[in-house]
Amino acid sequence: MTNLYDLLLKFDPHGLRDAAKAWKALGHAMDNTGQRHRNQVTGPLQANGPQGPGWEGADAKAAQPFMLKTEVQMEIIRMESEAAALVLNTVAERMYQAQTNLTNAVHRADAAGLTVSAEGTLSLPAQGKGEANDPEAQKARQQLGSEMKGFQDRINAALKAAQEASDQGHNALVRLSANTLDPSRANGSLLTAKYAVDGIMRDLHLVDPYIPDGKDPAKNAAWWNSLTLDQQETYLTLNAAQVGDLDGIPAGARDRANRLVLDQKIDALEAGSASVFGLDQKDYDKRKNALMEIRKKLEESANEKDESKQMFLLAIDPERFDGDGRAIIATGNPDKAAHTAVFAPGTGTELPGVPNQIDRIRQFQRAAEYQAGAGKPVSVISYLGYDTPESLPGAANLMRGIDGAEDMRRFSNGLRVAHGEPKTHLTWMAHSYGTYAVGEAAQDAGGLHADDILALGSPGMGVLLADQLNIDPDHVWAGTATDDPIRAVGSTVLGTAPHIAGFGGHNIKVDTSGHDGYWTQDSESLKNIGKIIAGVPPTTGPKEDPIWGSIPH
């Protein structure tokens, strides 16, 4: 029987590394196949897409869950393939290090004159003739005996490390099971695969792989760019939630990570129950349905070849903000856009409202593209990245905007970092309470690095004057409909209403009605929104006196 010492001396890491490459290739193939399935099957068949109604009826209703399950199975294979590759590469690296430590110890022991057995046990050399009666020889032999213990400890440590690496690899691989692909399993397979991957990370003592803390987008980008493509793939697959939340890394990478997170969240909800998540049935159904509708909405653009029309999921966290949820979605790739706009919604916008937000940013994008002209890609982002007030009384709470300011600044900085030079023309626009949140973010710590700021239906932006927003006041725009009820609370709790004379900046012409009419199709209001996003001067209106009304300009 071959002993561990002999096995380690003869160990060749190339076998494990080649196997890891094969598993990597399988994971990559599943990723590509899954994307093609979304782009060429699920996407084109999705109902109510930009190109009109898709596949509908009883057959569609029966087939769509099966198609989604097929995509989930491909994600499982991708995850477990990446996990297998990580195990094999980690074991290969650790055993190679153990082999190096072993050979170094053996060579030094041999150079010292010690004898090494076939099992790795050291012994003193036989005494030469006359050495037994030679005091100096005996002293040297005693010294060598003392050194022998140190060499033997190093050999034993190398053998122990190799055995531990082998055992860890075995235990980790055992966690992977083809049972997760059992077609009879309705839900929970993706969740099972995630638990298996988490267990593997624990087995290998890789529970906390180095990922930046996310506080500095430039450092996030530097870390990401320092990784090889294989390393990036591993992080995207096995650490999706952390990677998907890093501002500053490419939008495409965040989208891939967050779509996996979205599928994992939906799978967990379908496999669980309200009590498992600590929710009542109403909130449980609300969360599950919201995530499923978001996924469905994202699939609508899956077959788009033009990247400016594709959707990018930049953040998703249904548990955030006490269950109200966090979601950041772009139409068009912000990393490659000539013009980028971020839209922060206001009171009452939660996860179930995200599909409507997606429709809205598409409106904004189309309006801006018309103004920007050919060859100037536009990306518009729905930013549900702060804790919006749930009700009108809650909109008097200053802390929602204050608490969200740092995240908003970091996200904006991340857009700049990910885009690089030449810089995109960046507009931050907001509605209702969202204008206050944007104002809080803009006034401190260098602001939002925006080229333009647009406030629609604003009760106040947390400042007295436009020049407190860390931007040229000539690029601060406000629009408030004449019958917008927000006027009743403007300039009270949340700062000066920006449409009021003396605030600074400019008022855009508004021809729509009410608090939620600013994006009415074919309106002057929507055209002006498009102009500002595209860096084109909008049609302006007069500033207003809070008592006497419009002031001619």
PDB file of N, CA, C and O in Angstrom, residues 471-513:
ATOM      1  N   ILE A 471     -23.157  72.248  -7.366  1.00  0.00           N
ATOM      2  CA  ILE A 471     -23.318  72.275  -8.815  1.00  0.00           C
ATOM      3  C   ILE A 471     -23.611  73.722  -9.216  1.00  0.00           C
ATOM      4  O   ILE A 471     -24.156  74.496  -8.423  1.00  0.00           O
ATOM      5  N   ASP A 472     -23.236  74.080 -10.429  1.00  0.00           N
ATOM      6  CA  ASP A 472     -23.565  75.394 -10.956  1.00  0.00           C
ATOM      7  C   ASP A 472     -25.089  75.565 -10.923  1.00  0.00           C
ATOM      8  O   ASP A 472     -25.823  74.767 -11.517  1.00  0.00           O
ATOM      9  N   PRO A 473     -25.616  76.599 -10.236  1.00  0.00           N
ATOM     10  CA  PRO A 473     -27.070  76.780 -10.155  1.00  0.00           C
ATOM     11  C   PRO A 473     -27.765  76.863 -11.510  1.00  0.00           C
ATOM     12  O   PRO A 473     -28.960  76.561 -11.606  1.00  0.00           O
ATOM     13  N   ASP A 474     -27.012  77.255 -12.552  1.00  0.00           N
ATOM     14  CA  ASP A 474     -27.608  77.292 -13.886  1.00  0.00           C
ATOM     15  C   ASP A 474     -27.940  75.904 -14.412  1.00  0.00           C
ATOM     16  O   ASP A 474     -28.594  75.772 -15.448  1.00  0.00           O
ATOM     17  N   HIS A 475     -27.485  74.880 -13.712  1.00  0.00           N
ATOM     18  CA  HIS A 475     -27.794  73.496 -14.100  1.00  0.00           C
ATOM     19  C   HIS A 475     -28.681  72.801 -13.075  1.00  0.00           C
ATOM     20  O   HIS A 475     -28.720  71.580 -13.009  1.00  0.00           O
ATOM     21  N   VAL A 476     -29.368  73.606 -12.278  1.00  0.00           N
ATOM     22  CA  VAL A 476     -30.383  73.092 -11.361  1.00  0.00           C
ATOM     23  C   VAL A 476     -31.750  73.468 -11.925  1.00  0.00           C
ATOM     24  O   VAL A 476     -32.031  74.647 -12.163  1.00  0.00           O
ATOM     25  N   TRP A 477     -32.582  72.468 -12.158  1.00  0.00           N
ATOM     26  CA  TRP A 477     -33.867  72.673 -12.816  1.00  0.00           C
ATOM     27  C   TRP A 477     -34.999  72.191 -11.914  1.00  0.00           C
ATOM     28  O   TRP A 477     -34.854  71.203 -11.199  1.00  0.00           O
ATOM     29  N   ALA A 478     -36.125  72.883 -11.971  1.00  0.00           N
ATOM     30  CA  ALA A 478     -37.290  72.500 -11.169  1.00  0.00           C
ATOM     31  C   ALA A 478     -38.536  72.595 -12.032  1.00  0.00           C
ATOM     32  O   ALA A 478     -38.644  73.462 -12.908  1.00  0.00           O
ATOM     33  N   GLY A 479     -39.471  71.682 -11.779  1.00  0.00           N
ATOM     34  CA  GLY A 479     -40.753  71.714 -12.467  1.00  0.00           C
ATOM     35  C   GLY A 479     -41.859  71.339 -11.512  1.00  0.00           C
ATOM     36  O   GLY A 479     -41.808  70.273 -10.882  1.00  0.00           O
ATOM     37  N   THR A 480     -42.852  72.220 -11.367  1.00  0.00           N
ATOM     38  CA  THR A 480     -43.982  71.949 -10.478  1.00  0.00           C
ATOM     39  C   THR A 480     -45.264  72.384 -11.178  1.00  0.00           C
ATOM     40  O   THR A 480     -45.410  73.552 -11.551  1.00  0.00           O
ATOM     41  N   ALA A 481     -46.163  71.425 -11.390  1.00  0.00           N
ATOM     42  CA  ALA A 481     -47.431  71.732 -12.059  1.00  0.00           C
ATOM     43  C   ALA A 481     -48.237  72.724 -11.234  1.00  0.00           C
ATOM     44  O   ALA A 481     -48.163  72.746  -9.996  1.00  0.00           O
ATOM     45  N   THR A 482     -49.030  73.525 -11.923  1.00  0.00           N
ATOM     46  CA  THR A 482     -49.795  74.561 -11.223  1.00  0.00           C
ATOM     47  C   THR A 482     -50.793  73.975 -10.238  1.00  0.00           C
ATOM     48  O   THR A 482     -51.138  74.615  -9.234  1.00  0.00           O
ATOM     49  N   ASP A 483     -51.273  72.759 -10.516  1.00  0.00           N
ATOM     50  CA  ASP A 483     -52.246  72.139  -9.603  1.00  0.00           C
ATOM     51  C   ASP A 483     -51.660  70.973  -8.823  1.00  0.00           C
ATOM     52  O   ASP A 483     -52.394  70.125  -8.294  1.00  0.00           O
ATOM     53  N   ASP A 484     -50.334  70.930  -8.737  1.00  0.00           N
ATOM     54  CA  ASP A 484     -49.686  69.866  -7.948  1.00  0.00           C
ATOM     55  C   ASP A 484     -49.938  70.127  -6.468  1.00  0.00           C
ATOM     56  O   ASP A 484     -49.543  71.179  -5.937  1.00  0.00           O
ATOM     57  N   PRO A 485     -50.570  69.187  -5.757  1.00  0.00           N
ATOM     58  CA  PRO A 485     -50.863  69.409  -4.335  1.00  0.00           C
ATOM     59  C   PRO A 485     -49.613  69.542  -3.472  1.00  0.00           C
ATOM     60  O   PRO A 485     -49.719  69.948  -2.298  1.00  0.00           O
ATOM     61  N   ILE A 486     -48.451  69.231  -4.015  1.00  0.00           N
ATOM     62  CA  ILE A 486     -47.211  69.361  -3.251  1.00  0.00           C
ATOM     63  C   ILE A 486     -46.977  70.814  -2.870  1.00  0.00           C
ATOM     64  O   ILE A 486     -46.264  71.122  -1.901  1.00  0.00           O
ATOM     65  N   ARG A 487     -47.584  71.734  -3.623  1.00  0.00           N
ATOM     66  CA  ARG A 487     -47.421  73.159  -3.330  1.00  0.00           C
ATOM     67  C   ARG A 487     -47.879  73.499  -1.908  1.00  0.00           C
ATOM     68  O   ARG A 487     -47.370  74.433  -1.287  1.00  0.00           O
ATOM     69  N   ALA A 488     -48.839  72.741  -1.398  1.00  0.00           N
ATOM     70  CA  ALA A 488     -49.390  73.027  -0.064  1.00  0.00           C
ATOM     71  C   ALA A 488     -48.367  72.804   1.045  1.00  0.00           C
ATOM     72  O   ALA A 488     -48.491  73.394   2.136  1.00  0.00           O
ATOM     73  N   VAL A 489     -47.365  71.953   0.779  1.00  0.00           N
ATOM     74  CA  VAL A 489     -46.364  71.657   1.820  1.00  0.00           C
ATOM     75  C   VAL A 489     -44.974  72.125   1.423  1.00  0.00           C
ATOM     76  O   VAL A 489     -44.012  71.915   2.153  1.00  0.00           O
ATOM     77  N   GLY A 490     -44.859  72.750   0.250  1.00  0.00           N
ATOM     78  CA  GLY A 490     -43.554  73.223  -0.192  1.00  0.00           C
ATOM     79  C   GLY A 490     -42.984  74.280   0.733  1.00  0.00           C
ATOM     80  O   GLY A 490     -43.726  75.089   1.314  1.00  0.00           O
ATOM     81  N   SER A 491     -41.663  74.274   0.879  1.00  0.00           N
ATOM     82  CA  SER A 491     -40.946  75.259   1.714  1.00  0.00           C
ATOM     83  C   SER A 491     -41.381  75.218   3.173  1.00  0.00           C
ATOM     84  O   SER A 491     -41.388  76.242   3.864  1.00  0.00           O
ATOM     85  N   THR A 492     -41.754  74.035   3.651  1.00  0.00           N
ATOM     86  CA  THR A 492     -42.123  73.913   5.078  1.00  0.00           C
ATOM     87  C   THR A 492     -41.053  73.118   5.829  1.00  0.00           C
ATOM     88  O   THR A 492     -40.139  73.688   6.397  1.00  0.00           O
ATOM     89  N   VAL A 493     -41.158  71.798   5.778  1.00  0.00           N
ATOM     90  CA  VAL A 493     -40.269  70.951   6.573  1.00  0.00           C
ATOM     91  C   VAL A 493     -38.974  70.602   5.839  1.00  0.00           C
ATOM     92  O   VAL A 493     -37.899  70.532   6.442  1.00  0.00           O
ATOM     93  N   LEU A 494     -39.053  70.395   4.528  1.00  0.00           N
ATOM     94  CA  LEU A 494     -37.945  69.798   3.781  1.00  0.00           C
ATOM     95  C   LEU A 494     -37.077  70.811   3.050  1.00  0.00           C
ATOM     96  O   LEU A 494     -36.319  70.453   2.140  1.00  0.00           O
ATOM     97  N   GLY A 495     -37.136  72.075   3.427  1.00  0.00           N
ATOM     98  CA  GLY A 495     -36.316  73.080   2.763  1.00  0.00           C
ATOM     99  C   GLY A 495     -37.117  73.882   1.766  1.00  0.00           C
ATOM    100  O   GLY A 495     -38.306  73.667   1.551  1.00  0.00           O
ATOM    101  N   THR A 496     -36.434  74.809   1.113  1.00  0.00           N
ATOM    102  CA  THR A 496     -37.098  75.698   0.164  1.00  0.00           C
ATOM    103  C   THR A 496     -37.534  74.926  -1.081  1.00  0.00           C
ATOM    104  O   THR A 496     -36.746  74.172  -1.662  1.00  0.00           O
ATOM    105  N   ALA A 497     -38.775  75.135  -1.488  1.00  0.00           N
ATOM    106  CA  ALA A 497     -39.244  74.518  -2.731  1.00  0.00           C
ATOM    107  C   ALA A 497     -38.448  75.128  -3.887  1.00  0.00           C
ATOM    108  O   ALA A 497     -38.361  76.363  -4.001  1.00  0.00           O
ATOM    109  N   PRO A 498     -37.868  74.323  -4.758  1.00  0.00           N
ATOM    110  CA  PRO A 498     -36.941  74.857  -5.762  1.00  0.00           C
ATOM    111  C   PRO A 498     -37.579  75.685  -6.866  1.00  0.00           C
ATOM    112  O   PRO A 498     -36.862  76.367  -7.610  1.00  0.00           O
ATOM    113  N   HIS A 499     -38.911  75.658  -7.000  1.00  0.00           N
ATOM    114  CA  HIS A 499     -39.534  76.475  -8.038  1.00  0.00           C
ATOM    115  C   HIS A 499     -39.765  77.915  -7.568  1.00  0.00           C
ATOM    116  O   HIS A 499     -40.185  78.767  -8.354  1.00  0.00           O
ATOM    117  N   ILE A 500     -39.475  78.189  -6.309  1.00  0.00           N
ATOM    118  CA  ILE A 500     -39.726  79.502  -5.724  1.00  0.00           C
ATOM    119  C   ILE A 500     -38.593  80.472  -6.080  1.00  0.00           C
ATOM    120  O   ILE A 500     -37.412  80.109  -6.087  1.00  0.00           O
ATOM    121  N   ALA A 501     -38.955  81.713  -6.343  1.00  0.00           N
ATOM    122  CA  ALA A 501     -37.964  82.750  -6.620  1.00  0.00           C
ATOM    123  C   ALA A 501     -37.030  82.907  -5.423  1.00  0.00           C
ATOM    124  O   ALA A 501     -37.447  82.842  -4.273  1.00  0.00           O
ATOM    125  N   GLY A 502     -35.766  83.113  -5.724  1.00  0.00           N
ATOM    126  CA  GLY A 502     -34.766  83.255  -4.678  1.00  0.00           C
ATOM    127  C   GLY A 502     -34.001  81.974  -4.425  1.00  0.00           C
ATOM    128  O   GLY A 502     -32.891  82.006  -3.875  1.00  0.00           O
ATOM    129  N   PHE A 503     -34.577  80.824  -4.808  1.00  0.00           N
ATOM    130  CA  PHE A 503     -33.862  79.561  -4.619  1.00  0.00           C
ATOM    131  C   PHE A 503     -32.687  79.471  -5.576  1.00  0.00           C
ATOM    132  O   PHE A 503     -31.630  78.918  -5.242  1.00  0.00           O
ATOM    133  N   GLY A 504     -32.856  80.037  -6.776  1.00  0.00           N
ATOM    134  CA  GLY A 504     -31.825  79.904  -7.800  1.00  0.00           C
ATOM    135  C   GLY A 504     -32.177  78.810  -8.777  1.00  0.00           C
ATOM    136  O   GLY A 504     -33.181  78.096  -8.622  1.00  0.00           O
ATOM    137  N   GLY A 505     -31.357  78.658  -9.790  1.00  0.00           N
ATOM    138  CA  GLY A 505     -31.640  77.672 -10.810  1.00  0.00           C
ATOM    139  C   GLY A 505     -32.743  78.149 -11.736  1.00  0.00           C
ATOM    140  O   GLY A 505     -33.072  79.348 -11.792  1.00  0.00           O
ATOM    141  N   HIS A 506     -33.348  77.217 -12.457  1.00  0.00           N
ATOM    142  CA  HIS A 506     -34.359  77.559 -13.443  1.00  0.00           C
ATOM    143  C   HIS A 506     -35.580  76.670 -13.291  1.00  0.00           C
ATOM    144  O   HIS A 506     -35.470  75.512 -12.899  1.00  0.00           O
ATOM    145  N   ASN A 507     -36.721  77.216 -13.641  1.00  0.00           N
ATOM    146  CA  ASN A 507     -37.942  76.421 -13.740  1.00  0.00           C
ATOM    147  C   ASN A 507     -38.131  75.980 -15.190  1.00  0.00           C
ATOM    148  O   ASN A 507     -37.965  76.788 -16.114  1.00  0.00           O
ATOM    149  N   ILE A 508     -38.461  74.704 -15.380  1.00  0.00           N
ATOM    150  CA  ILE A 508     -38.785  74.245 -16.724  1.00  0.00           C
ATOM    151  C   ILE A 508     -40.271  74.465 -16.984  1.00  0.00           C
ATOM    152  O   ILE A 508     -41.068  74.568 -16.052  1.00  0.00           O
ATOM    153  N   LYS A 509     -40.622  74.542 -18.257  1.00  0.00           N
ATOM    154  CA  LYS A 509     -42.027  74.680 -18.604  1.00  0.00           C
ATOM    155  C   LYS A 509     -42.744  73.364 -18.339  1.00  0.00           C
ATOM    156  O   LYS A 509     -42.312  72.305 -18.795  1.00  0.00           O
ATOM    157  N   VAL A 510     -43.842  73.443 -17.604  1.00  0.00           N
ATOM    158  CA  VAL A 510     -44.641  72.262 -17.267  1.00  0.00           C
ATOM    159  C   VAL A 510     -46.050  72.472 -17.812  1.00  0.00           C
ATOM    160  O   VAL A 510     -46.699  73.479 -17.502  1.00  0.00           O
ATOM    161  N   ASP A 511     -46.516  71.536 -18.643  1.00  0.00           N
ATOM    162  CA  ASP A 511     -47.866  71.651 -19.203  1.00  0.00           C
ATOM    163  C   ASP A 511     -48.759  70.493 -18.767  1.00  0.00           C
ATOM    164  O   ASP A 511     -49.806  70.244 -19.369  1.00  0.00           O
ATOM    165  N   THR A 512     -48.313  69.769 -17.717  1.00  0.00           N
ATOM    166  CA  THR A 512     -49.072  68.609 -17.246  1.00  0.00           C
ATOM    167  C   THR A 512     -49.776  68.949 -15.944  1.00  0.00           C
ATOM    168  O   THR A 512     -49.556  70.007 -15.347  1.00  0.00           O
ATOM    169  N   SER A 513     -50.605  68.013 -15.500  1.00  0.00           N
ATOM    170  CA  SER A 513     -51.464  68.260 -14.347  1.00  0.00           C
ATOM    171  C   SER A 513     -51.158  67.296 -13.211  1.00  0.00           C
ATOM    172  O   SER A 513     -50.783  66.141 -13.432  1.00  0.00           O
TER     173      SER A 513
END
